[in-house]
mmCIF file of C-alpha atoms in Angstrom:
data_model
loop_
_atom_site.group_PDB
_atom_site.id
_atom_site.type_symbol
_atom_site.label_atom_id
_atom_site.label_comp_id
_atom_site.label_asym_id
_atom_site.label_seq_id
_atom_site.Cartn_x
_atom_site.Cartn_y
_atom_site.Cartn_z
ATOM 1 C CA UNK A 753 12.604 -20.745 -6.937
ATOM 2 C CA UNK A 754 9.858 -23.109 -5.803
ATOM 3 C CA UNK A 755 7.703 -21.116 -3.390
ATOM 4 C CA UNK A 756 5.200 -19.925 -5.966
ATOM 5 C CA UNK A 757 1.704 -20.807 -7.074
ATOM 6 C CA UNK A 758 -0.247 -20.196 -10.223
ATOM 7 C CA UNK A 759 -3.086 -17.751 -9.842
ATOM 8 C CA UNK A 760 -6.209 -18.327 -11.921
ATOM 9 C CA UNK A 761 -7.784 -15.024 -12.889
ATOM 10 C CA UNK A 762 -11.142 -16.748 -13.223
ATOM 11 C CA UNK A 763 -10.992 -18.172 -9.701
ATOM 12 C CA UNK A 764 -14.037 -17.227 -7.664
ATOM 13 C CA UNK A 765 -13.069 -14.636 -5.086
ATOM 14 C CA UNK A 766 -14.019 -15.453 -1.547
ATOM 15 C CA UNK A 767 -14.336 -12.921 1.200
ATOM 16 C CA UNK A 768 -11.561 -13.559 3.651
ATOM 17 C CA UNK A 769 -11.652 -12.492 7.264
ATOM 18 C CA UNK A 770 -12.128 -8.763 7.460
ATOM 19 C CA UNK A 771 -8.891 -6.912 8.059
ATOM 20 C CA UNK A 772 -10.562 -3.595 8.466
ATOM 21 C CA UNK A 773 -8.756 -1.036 10.568
ATOM 22 C CA UNK A 774 -11.091 1.140 12.618
ATOM 23 C CA UNK A 775 -9.074 4.220 13.406
ATOM 24 C CA UNK A 776 -11.884 5.954 15.286
ATOM 25 C CA UNK A 777 -13.695 9.138 14.617
ATOM 26 C CA UNK A 778 -12.073 12.440 15.505
ATOM 27 C CA UNK A 779 -14.565 15.209 16.057
ATOM 28 C CA UNK A 780 -13.793 18.488 14.333
ATOM 29 C CA UNK A 781 -16.769 20.566 15.394
ATOM 30 C CA UNK A 782 -16.553 24.350 15.434
ATOM 31 C CA UNK A 783 -14.314 25.796 18.135
ATOM 32 C CA UNK A 784 -15.713 25.964 21.650
ATOM 33 C CA UNK A 785 -14.796 28.431 24.366
ATOM 34 C CA UNK A 786 -13.280 27.038 27.531
ATOM 35 C CA UNK A 787 -16.510 27.734 29.397
ATOM 36 C CA UNK A 788 -18.807 26.119 26.823
ATOM 37 C CA UNK A 789 -18.658 22.331 26.704
ATOM 38 C CA UNK A 790 -19.425 20.660 23.360
ATOM 39 C CA UNK A 791 -22.962 19.507 22.776
ATOM 40 C CA UNK A 792 -23.736 15.760 22.432
ATOM 41 C CA UNK A 793 -23.683 16.147 18.648
ATOM 42 C CA UNK A 794 -20.415 18.074 18.613
ATOM 43 C CA UNK A 795 -18.772 15.345 20.688
ATOM 44 C CA UNK A 796 -20.316 12.633 18.430
ATOM 45 C CA UNK A 797 -22.015 11.188 21.496
ATOM 46 C CA UNK A 798 -25.110 10.101 19.602
ATOM 47 C CA UNK A 799 -23.457 8.846 16.435
ATOM 48 C CA UNK A 800 -25.315 5.928 14.848
ATOM 49 C CA UNK A 801 -23.370 3.682 12.505
ATOM 50 C CA UNK A 802 -23.812 0.200 10.990
ATOM 51 C CA UNK A 803 -23.117 -2.907 13.016
ATOM 52 C CA UNK A 804 -20.060 -4.933 12.059
ATOM 53 C CA UNK A 805 -17.154 -3.969 9.869
ATOM 54 C CA UNK A 806 -16.269 -3.924 6.182
ATOM 55 C CA UNK A 807 -14.969 -7.149 4.652
ATOM 56 C CA UNK A 808 -12.072 -7.220 2.236
ATOM 57 C CA UNK A 809 -13.339 -7.553 -1.393
ATOM 58 C CA UNK A 810 -10.947 -10.307 -2.442
ATOM 59 C CA UNK A 811 -10.734 -10.946 -6.198
ATOM 60 C CA UNK A 812 -9.044 -14.309 -5.673
ATOM 61 C CA UNK A 813 -7.220 -16.330 -3.030
ATOM 62 C CA UNK A 814 -3.922 -14.502 -3.477
ATOM 63 C CA UNK A 815 -5.334 -10.986 -3.773
ATOM 64 C CA UNK A 816 -3.061 -8.874 -1.546
ATOM 65 C CA UNK A 817 -3.887 -5.404 -2.805
ATOM 66 C CA UNK A 818 -3.857 -2.629 -0.238
ATOM 67 C CA UNK A 819 -6.133 0.372 -0.096
ATOM 68 C CA UNK A 820 -6.418 3.378 2.182
ATOM 69 C CA UNK A 821 -9.039 6.091 2.539
ATOM 70 C CA UNK A 822 -9.186 9.121 4.830
ATOM 71 C CA UNK A 823 -12.557 10.854 4.806
ATOM 72 C CA UNK A 824 -13.931 13.967 6.439
ATOM 73 C CA UNK A 825 -17.623 13.451 7.191
ATOM 74 C CA UNK A 826 -19.773 16.568 7.456
ATOM 75 C CA UNK A 827 -23.043 16.114 9.397
ATOM 76 C CA UNK A 828 -25.486 18.876 8.437
ATOM 77 C CA UNK A 829 -28.875 17.318 9.266
ATOM 78 C CA UNK A 830 -29.909 14.951 12.058
ATOM 79 C CA UNK A 831 -31.737 12.558 9.743
ATOM 80 C CA UNK A 832 -29.406 12.657 6.726
ATOM 81 C CA UNK A 833 -26.208 10.894 5.724
ATOM 82 C CA UNK A 834 -23.024 12.939 6.087
ATOM 83 C CA UNK A 835 -21.495 14.779 3.193
ATOM 84 C CA UNK A 836 -18.245 13.044 2.303
ATOM 85 C CA UNK A 837 -14.972 14.855 1.603
ATOM 86 C CA UNK A 838 -12.046 12.717 0.463
ATOM 87 C CA UNK A 839 -8.781 13.700 2.152
ATOM 88 C CA UNK A 840 -6.711 10.749 0.863
ATOM 89 C CA UNK A 841 -7.446 7.713 -1.270
ATOM 90 C CA UNK A 842 -5.361 4.857 -2.663
ATOM 91 C CA UNK A 843 -8.159 2.262 -2.617
ATOM 92 C CA UNK A 844 -9.542 0.228 -5.487
ATOM 93 C CA UNK A 845 -12.999 1.083 -6.775
ATOM 94 C CA UNK A 846 -14.633 -1.924 -5.078
ATOM 95 C CA UNK A 847 -13.034 -0.970 -1.752
ATOM 96 C CA UNK A 848 -14.299 2.568 -2.144
ATOM 97 C CA UNK A 849 -17.777 1.269 -2.937
ATOM 98 C CA UNK A 850 -17.896 -0.565 0.393
ATOM 99 C CA UNK A 851 -16.699 2.466 2.316
ATOM 100 C CA UNK A 852 -19.228 4.804 0.692
ATOM 101 C CA UNK A 853 -22.067 2.371 1.359
ATOM 102 C CA UNK A 854 -20.939 2.010 4.959
ATOM 103 C CA UNK A 855 -20.715 5.708 5.824
ATOM 104 C CA UNK A 856 -24.007 6.426 3.982
ATOM 105 C CA UNK A 857 -25.748 4.797 6.961
ATOM 106 C CA UNK A 858 -24.144 7.108 9.541
ATOM 107 C CA UNK A 859 -26.532 9.432 11.355
ATOM 108 C CA UNK A 860 -26.184 12.060 14.087
ATOM 109 C CA UNK A 861 -29.766 12.168 15.457
ATOM 110 C CA UNK A 862 -29.077 14.641 18.284
ATOM 111 C CA UNK A 863 -27.762 17.281 15.878
ATOM 112 C CA UNK A 864 -29.534 20.616 16.359
ATOM 113 C CA UNK A 865 -29.551 23.788 14.323
ATOM 114 C CA UNK A 866 -27.420 25.632 16.871
ATOM 115 C CA UNK A 867 -24.704 22.961 16.530
ATOM 116 C CA UNK A 868 -24.011 24.007 12.967
ATOM 117 C CA UNK A 869 -22.119 21.499 10.820
ATOM 118 C CA UNK A 870 -20.310 18.811 12.786
ATOM 119 C CA UNK A 871 -17.355 17.227 11.021
ATOM 120 C CA UNK A 872 -15.298 14.154 11.809
ATOM 121 C CA UNK A 873 -12.356 12.341 10.200
ATOM 122 C CA UNK A 874 -12.220 8.572 9.736
ATOM 123 C CA UNK A 875 -9.625 6.306 8.135
ATOM 124 C CA UNK A 876 -10.186 2.941 6.442
ATOM 125 C CA UNK A 877 -7.263 0.606 5.738
ATOM 126 C CA UNK A 878 -7.825 -2.495 3.590
ATOM 127 C CA UNK A 879 -5.239 -5.266 3.816
ATOM 128 C CA UNK A 880 -5.377 -8.958 2.955
ATOM 129 C CA UNK A 881 -1.772 -9.655 3.814
ATOM 130 C CA UNK A 882 -0.311 -11.993 6.417
ATOM 131 C CA UNK A 883 2.699 -9.703 6.835
ATOM 132 C CA UNK A 884 2.927 -7.845 10.128
ATOM 133 C CA UNK A 885 2.546 -4.088 9.910
ATOM 134 C CA UNK A 886 5.870 -2.346 10.400
ATOM 135 C CA UNK A 887 6.068 0.495 12.944
ATOM 136 C CA UNK A 888 5.983 3.930 11.359
ATOM 137 C CA UNK A 889 9.582 5.138 10.943
ATOM 138 C CA UNK A 890 10.522 8.139 13.066
ATOM 139 C CA UNK A 891 11.600 10.021 9.939
ATOM 140 C CA UNK A 892 8.130 9.535 8.433
ATOM 141 C CA UNK A 893 6.563 11.159 11.478
ATOM 142 C CA UNK A 894 8.528 14.334 10.717
ATOM 143 C CA UNK A 895 7.843 14.390 6.990
ATOM 144 C CA UNK A 896 5.307 16.503 5.181
ATOM 145 C CA UNK A 897 1.702 15.220 5.225
ATOM 146 C CA UNK A 898 1.177 12.603 2.522
ATOM 147 C CA UNK A 899 -2.346 12.619 1.136
ATOM 148 C CA UNK A 900 -2.611 11.319 -2.452
ATOM 149 C CA UNK A 901 -6.122 11.188 -3.848
ATOM 150 C CA UNK A 902 -6.552 8.748 -6.718
ATOM 151 C CA UNK A 903 -9.576 8.588 -9.042
ATOM 152 C CA UNK A 904 -12.923 7.192 -7.914
ATOM 153 C CA UNK A 905 -12.998 4.659 -10.760
ATOM 154 C CA UNK A 906 -10.446 1.972 -11.600
ATOM 155 C CA UNK A 907 -8.508 2.283 -14.817
ATOM 156 C CA UNK A 908 -10.235 0.576 -17.737
ATOM 157 C CA UNK A 909 -8.581 -2.547 -19.098
ATOM 158 C CA UNK A 910 -6.155 -1.453 -21.778
ATOM 159 C CA UNK A 911 -6.409 -3.243 -25.083
ATOM 160 C CA UNK A 912 -3.025 -4.798 -25.832
ATOM 161 C CA UNK A 913 -1.827 -7.555 -28.101
ATOM 162 C CA UNK A 914 0.664 -8.788 -25.521
ATOM 163 C CA UNK A 915 0.132 -12.237 -24.056
ATOM 164 C CA UNK A 916 2.414 -11.564 -21.096
ATOM 165 C CA UNK A 917 2.115 -9.539 -17.900
ATOM 166 C CA UNK A 918 3.232 -5.937 -18.442
ATOM 167 C CA UNK A 919 4.524 -3.460 -15.861
ATOM 168 C CA UNK A 920 4.848 0.312 -15.853
ATOM 169 C CA UNK A 921 6.556 2.044 -12.909
ATOM 170 C CA UNK A 922 6.069 5.805 -12.679
ATOM 171 C CA UNK A 923 7.345 8.563 -10.416
ATOM 172 C CA UNK A 924 4.897 11.395 -9.685
ATOM 173 C CA UNK A 925 6.401 14.633 -8.339
ATOM 174 C CA UNK A 926 4.053 17.083 -6.590
ATOM 175 C CA UNK A 927 5.443 20.623 -6.502
ATOM 176 C CA UNK A 928 2.388 22.888 -6.318
ATOM 177 C CA UNK A 929 -0.750 23.168 -4.263
ATOM 178 C CA UNK A 930 -3.509 20.616 -3.757
ATOM 179 C CA UNK A 931 -5.087 21.289 -7.154
ATOM 180 C CA UNK A 932 -1.929 20.995 -9.271
ATOM 181 C CA UNK A 933 -1.253 17.860 -11.279
ATOM 182 C CA UNK A 934 2.047 16.044 -10.654
ATOM 183 C CA UNK A 935 4.934 15.791 -13.058
ATOM 184 C CA UNK A 936 5.155 12.176 -14.224
ATOM 185 C CA UNK A 937 8.269 10.238 -15.243
ATOM 186 C CA UNK A 938 8.609 6.633 -16.444
ATOM 187 C CA UNK A 939 11.086 4.707 -14.285
ATOM 188 C CA UNK A 940 10.608 1.295 -15.872
ATOM 189 C CA UNK A 941 8.301 -0.204 -18.436
ATOM 190 C CA UNK A 942 7.717 -3.521 -20.157
ATOM 191 C CA UNK A 943 4.423 -2.290 -21.605
ATOM 192 C CA UNK A 944 3.704 -1.006 -25.061
ATOM 193 C CA UNK A 945 3.119 2.684 -25.803
ATOM 194 C CA UNK A 946 -0.644 2.416 -25.237
ATOM 195 C CA UNK A 947 -0.132 0.939 -21.757
ATOM 196 C CA UNK A 948 2.436 3.588 -20.848
ATOM 197 C CA UNK A 949 0.258 6.424 -22.153
ATOM 198 C CA UNK A 950 -2.822 5.301 -20.223
ATOM 199 C CA UNK A 951 -0.798 4.872 -17.019
ATOM 200 C CA UNK A 952 0.787 8.319 -17.358
ATOM 201 C CA UNK A 953 -2.537 10.030 -18.039
ATOM 202 C CA UNK A 954 -4.083 8.359 -15.016
ATOM 203 C CA UNK A 955 -1.312 9.453 -12.654
ATOM 204 C CA UNK A 956 -1.663 13.008 -13.937
ATOM 205 C CA UNK A 957 -5.161 13.011 -12.420
ATOM 206 C CA UNK A 958 -3.774 12.368 -8.919
ATOM 207 C CA UNK A 959 -3.920 15.243 -6.457
ATOM 208 C CA UNK A 960 -2.376 16.007 -3.064
ATOM 209 C CA UNK A 961 -5.061 18.163 -1.384
ATOM 210 C CA UNK A 962 -3.150 18.693 1.882
ATOM 211 C CA UNK A 963 -0.476 20.726 0.013
ATOM 212 C CA UNK A 964 -0.553 24.509 0.007
ATOM 213 C CA UNK A 965 2.219 24.981 -2.561
ATOM 214 C CA UNK A 966 4.723 26.260 -0.013
ATOM 215 C CA UNK A 967 6.061 22.807 0.833
ATOM 216 C CA UNK A 968 9.083 21.179 -0.778
ATOM 217 C CA UNK A 969 8.393 18.725 -3.633
ATOM 218 C CA UNK A 970 7.003 15.300 -2.769
ATOM 219 C CA UNK A 971 7.551 12.198 -4.873
ATOM 220 C CA UNK A 972 5.523 8.999 -4.928
ATOM 221 C CA UNK A 973 6.115 5.849 -6.955
ATOM 222 C CA UNK A 974 3.244 4.037 -8.642
ATOM 223 C CA UNK A 975 3.363 0.619 -10.304
ATOM 224 C CA UNK A 976 0.791 -0.573 -12.826
ATOM 225 C CA UNK A 977 0.609 -4.272 -13.686
ATOM 226 C CA UNK A 978 -1.474 -5.339 -16.675
ATOM 227 C CA UNK A 979 -2.549 -9.007 -16.744
ATOM 228 C CA UNK A 980 -4.106 -10.416 -19.970
ATOM 229 C CA UNK A 981 -7.614 -11.782 -19.507
ATOM 230 C CA UNK A 982 -7.598 -15.432 -18.467
ATOM 231 C CA UNK A 983 -3.849 -15.410 -17.845
ATOM 232 C CA UNK A 984 -2.525 -17.765 -15.137
ATOM 233 C CA UNK A 985 0.024 -15.682 -13.270
ATOM 234 C CA UNK A 986 2.762 -16.630 -10.833
ATOM 235 C CA UNK A 987 2.353 -15.199 -7.327
ATOM 236 C CA UNK A 988 4.153 -15.785 -4.059
ATOM 237 C CA UNK A 989 2.401 -18.597 -2.229
ATOM 238 C CA UNK A 990 3.621 -17.262 1.109
ATOM 239 C CA UNK A 991 4.686 -13.819 2.245
ATOM 240 C CA UNK A 992 6.699 -14.464 5.406
ATOM 241 C CA UNK A 993 10.205 -15.959 5.377
ATOM 242 C CA UNK A 994 13.003 -16.462 7.843
ATOM 243 C CA UNK A 995 16.313 -14.897 6.786
ATOM 244 C CA UNK A 996 17.731 -18.345 6.010
ATOM 245 C CA UNK A 997 14.700 -19.232 3.867
ATOM 246 C CA UNK A 998 15.007 -15.986 1.937
ATOM 247 C CA UNK A 999 18.742 -16.329 1.317
ATOM 248 C CA UNK A 1000 18.222 -19.875 0.050
ATOM 249 C CA UNK A 1001 15.994 -18.427 -2.680
ATOM 250 C CA UNK A 1002 18.620 -15.966 -3.950
ATOM 251 C CA UNK A 1003 21.156 -16.231 -6.751
ATOM 252 C CA UNK A 1004 24.445 -17.860 -5.777
ATOM 253 C CA UNK A 1005 23.080 -18.819 -2.369
ATOM 254 C CA UNK A 1006 25.841 -21.392 -1.782
ATOM 255 C CA UNK A 1007 28.574 -18.858 -2.548
ATOM 256 C CA UNK A 1008 27.308 -16.031 -0.346
ATOM 257 C CA UNK A 1009 29.894 -14.422 1.905
ATOM 258 C CA UNK A 1010 28.839 -12.242 4.826
ATOM 259 C CA UNK A 1011 29.460 -11.535 8.485
ATOM 260 C CA UNK A 1012 26.844 -9.564 10.427
ATOM 261 C CA UNK A 1013 26.116 -9.336 14.139
ATOM 262 C CA UNK A 1014 22.386 -8.752 14.513
ATOM 263 C CA UNK A 1015 22.777 -8.343 18.271
ATOM 264 C CA UNK A 1016 24.094 -4.830 17.546
ATOM 265 C CA UNK A 1017 21.115 -3.964 15.315
ATOM 266 C CA UNK A 1018 18.177 -3.943 17.737
ATOM 267 C CA UNK A 1019 17.202 -7.499 16.866
ATOM 268 C CA UNK A 1020 14.910 -9.142 16.054
ATOM 269 C CA UNK A 1021 13.372 -7.024 13.333
ATOM 270 C CA UNK A 1022 11.447 -7.449 10.111
ATOM 271 C CA UNK A 1023 12.275 -6.228 6.624
ATOM 272 C CA UNK A 1024 9.793 -5.806 3.790
ATOM 273 C CA UNK A 1025 11.543 -6.674 0.517
ATOM 274 C CA UNK A 1026 9.870 -5.659 -2.769
ATOM 275 C CA UNK A 1027 11.121 -7.491 -5.862
ATOM 276 C CA UNK A 1028 12.250 -4.967 -8.478
ATOM 277 C CA UNK A 1029 15.699 -6.195 -9.455
ATOM 278 C CA UNK A 1030 17.522 -6.301 -11.660
ATOM 279 C CA UNK A 1031 15.442 -3.757 -13.623
ATOM 280 C CA UNK A 1032 15.291 -1.385 -10.631
ATOM 281 C CA UNK A 1033 16.878 -1.505 -7.164
ATOM 282 C CA UNK A 1034 14.973 -3.820 -4.870
ATOM 283 C CA UNK A 1035 13.012 -1.837 -2.287
ATOM 284 C CA UNK A 1036 13.604 -2.482 1.409
ATOM 285 C CA UNK A 1037 11.559 -1.036 4.252
ATOM 286 C CA UNK A 1038 12.187 -1.377 7.963
ATOM 287 C CA UNK A 1039 9.853 0.222 10.477
ATOM 288 C CA UNK A 1040 10.483 1.921 13.781
ATOM 289 C CA UNK A 1041 13.514 3.809 15.011
ATOM 290 C CA UNK A 1042 16.311 4.170 12.457
ATOM 291 C CA UNK A 1043 19.380 2.171 13.451
ATOM 292 C CA UNK A 1044 22.580 3.116 11.567
ATOM 293 C CA UNK A 1045 24.110 -0.226 12.571
ATOM 294 C CA UNK A 1046 21.689 -1.914 10.177
ATOM 295 C CA UNK A 1047 22.760 0.102 7.119
ATOM 296 C CA UNK A 1048 25.543 -2.229 5.832
ATOM 297 C CA UNK A 1049 23.340 -5.308 6.284
ATOM 298 C CA UNK A 1050 20.323 -3.707 4.582
ATOM 299 C CA UNK A 1051 22.497 -2.613 1.653
ATOM 300 C CA UNK A 1052 23.792 -6.174 1.308
ATOM 301 C CA UNK A 1053 20.308 -7.639 1.637
ATOM 302 C CA UNK A 1054 18.890 -5.300 -1.020
ATOM 303 C CA UNK A 1055 21.561 -6.460 -3.454
ATOM 304 C CA UNK A 1056 20.426 -10.054 -3.198
ATOM 305 C CA UNK A 1057 18.456 -11.088 -6.270
ATOM 306 C CA UNK A 1058 15.831 -13.820 -6.340
ATOM 307 C CA UNK A 1059 16.871 -16.932 -8.306
ATOM 308 C CA UNK A 1060 13.884 -17.111 -10.618
ATOM 309 C CA UNK A 1061 13.097 -20.319 -12.461
ATOM 310 C CA UNK A 1062 12.440 -18.492 -15.747
ATOM 311 C CA UNK A 1063 12.143 -15.037 -17.293
ATOM 312 C CA UNK A 1064 8.367 -15.465 -17.181
ATOM 313 C CA UNK A 1065 8.442 -16.067 -13.441
ATOM 314 C CA UNK A 1066 10.758 -13.073 -12.910
ATOM 315 C CA UNK A 1067 8.437 -10.797 -14.875
ATOM 316 C CA UNK A 1068 5.311 -11.929 -13.097
ATOM 317 C CA UNK A 1069 6.775 -11.639 -9.583
ATOM 318 C CA UNK A 1070 8.047 -8.127 -10.296
ATOM 319 C CA UNK A 1071 6.679 -5.720 -7.680
ATOM 320 C CA UNK A 1072 5.553 -8.352 -5.174
ATOM 321 C CA UNK A 1073 6.578 -7.939 -1.544
ATOM 322 C CA UNK A 1074 7.698 -10.472 1.041
ATOM 323 C CA UNK A 1075 8.621 -10.036 4.701
ATOM 324 C CA UNK A 1076 11.917 -11.283 6.119
ATOM 325 C CA UNK A 1077 12.330 -12.088 9.796
ATOM 326 C CA UNK A 1078 15.852 -11.130 10.919
ATOM 327 C CA UNK A 1079 16.705 -12.930 14.207
ATOM 328 C CA UNK A 1080 19.197 -12.181 16.929
ATOM 329 C CA UNK A 1081 22.587 -13.785 16.688
ATOM 330 C CA UNK A 1082 25.175 -13.682 13.916
ATOM 331 C CA UNK A 1083 25.208 -14.417 10.209
ATOM 332 C CA UNK A 1084 28.591 -15.883 9.264
ATOM 333 C CA UNK A 1085 28.798 -17.121 5.686
ATOM 334 C CA UNK A 1086 32.199 -18.154 4.341
ATOM 335 C CA UNK A 1087 31.985 -20.829 1.621
ATOM 336 C CA UNK A 1088 35.752 -20.978 1.296
ATOM 337 C CA UNK A 1089 36.162 -21.898 4.938
ATOM 338 C CA UNK A 1090 33.436 -24.526 5.017
#
């Protein structure tokens, strides 16, 4: 595999173009009667907020971490910052820092005593990826609310004698209400006991505040990757690949046999492929309306394993995601007939 680059952990991070998603503010003021229109404060008509947006806090050129925050902002005084309630959080500590600094400058100057507390919800989505966002699957729209809240602080660097990159993949199962800790199971680990223990204890602090305890269990998967200080790590130099480019990077590419008609699959479409194999099944995600005609192709695609140049490269690319562009037309591979 030749589409990789070494990442220098000491590389100076530069702030790339902001990819900050402004999802708007949704007013949640106290209920109004049909005959009483909301006041300017209750409709957020006088909201003052900082100019500009929040830039992505890149650690290095290939930093593609994602982070999401959903906040409920409670305005209680006209000249004071809102009180912040965290509804969901998967963001790194430095991402959170920028969000908290940003919303600390919000004001609602027309707020009056008779308005009471005016609340609003805002979402922040940090992404430094060139991959296109996939449409939300229809099945996800019908699922239970998903609102994990992770700790405010990042996990401290774990002292380990290993000179290689270590991974721990955990499954957290939420069965109770919003205050109950999840049950945690190790799915895969190349880390030592100290790394596993720290990762498990951290995930046990996660909460799902939108749960009441009456819902069915919810499971989320969390991957921890530990990189030794100063280590030069392999990363994907690009994230977007045509189907032909991707298949050329897989094991036994010249011997692949397949026949698929993408014209019957709602083409073109994109597939996000997360490298987990062969330790775990590779993870595939396709957005939008579910198309059963794609199922055989997606199963076949998920079974394709990257042809790594070395065990070191395989270990260090574990968990990274690339996006595959599936075109219209047909894929007809028959090495015996060529």
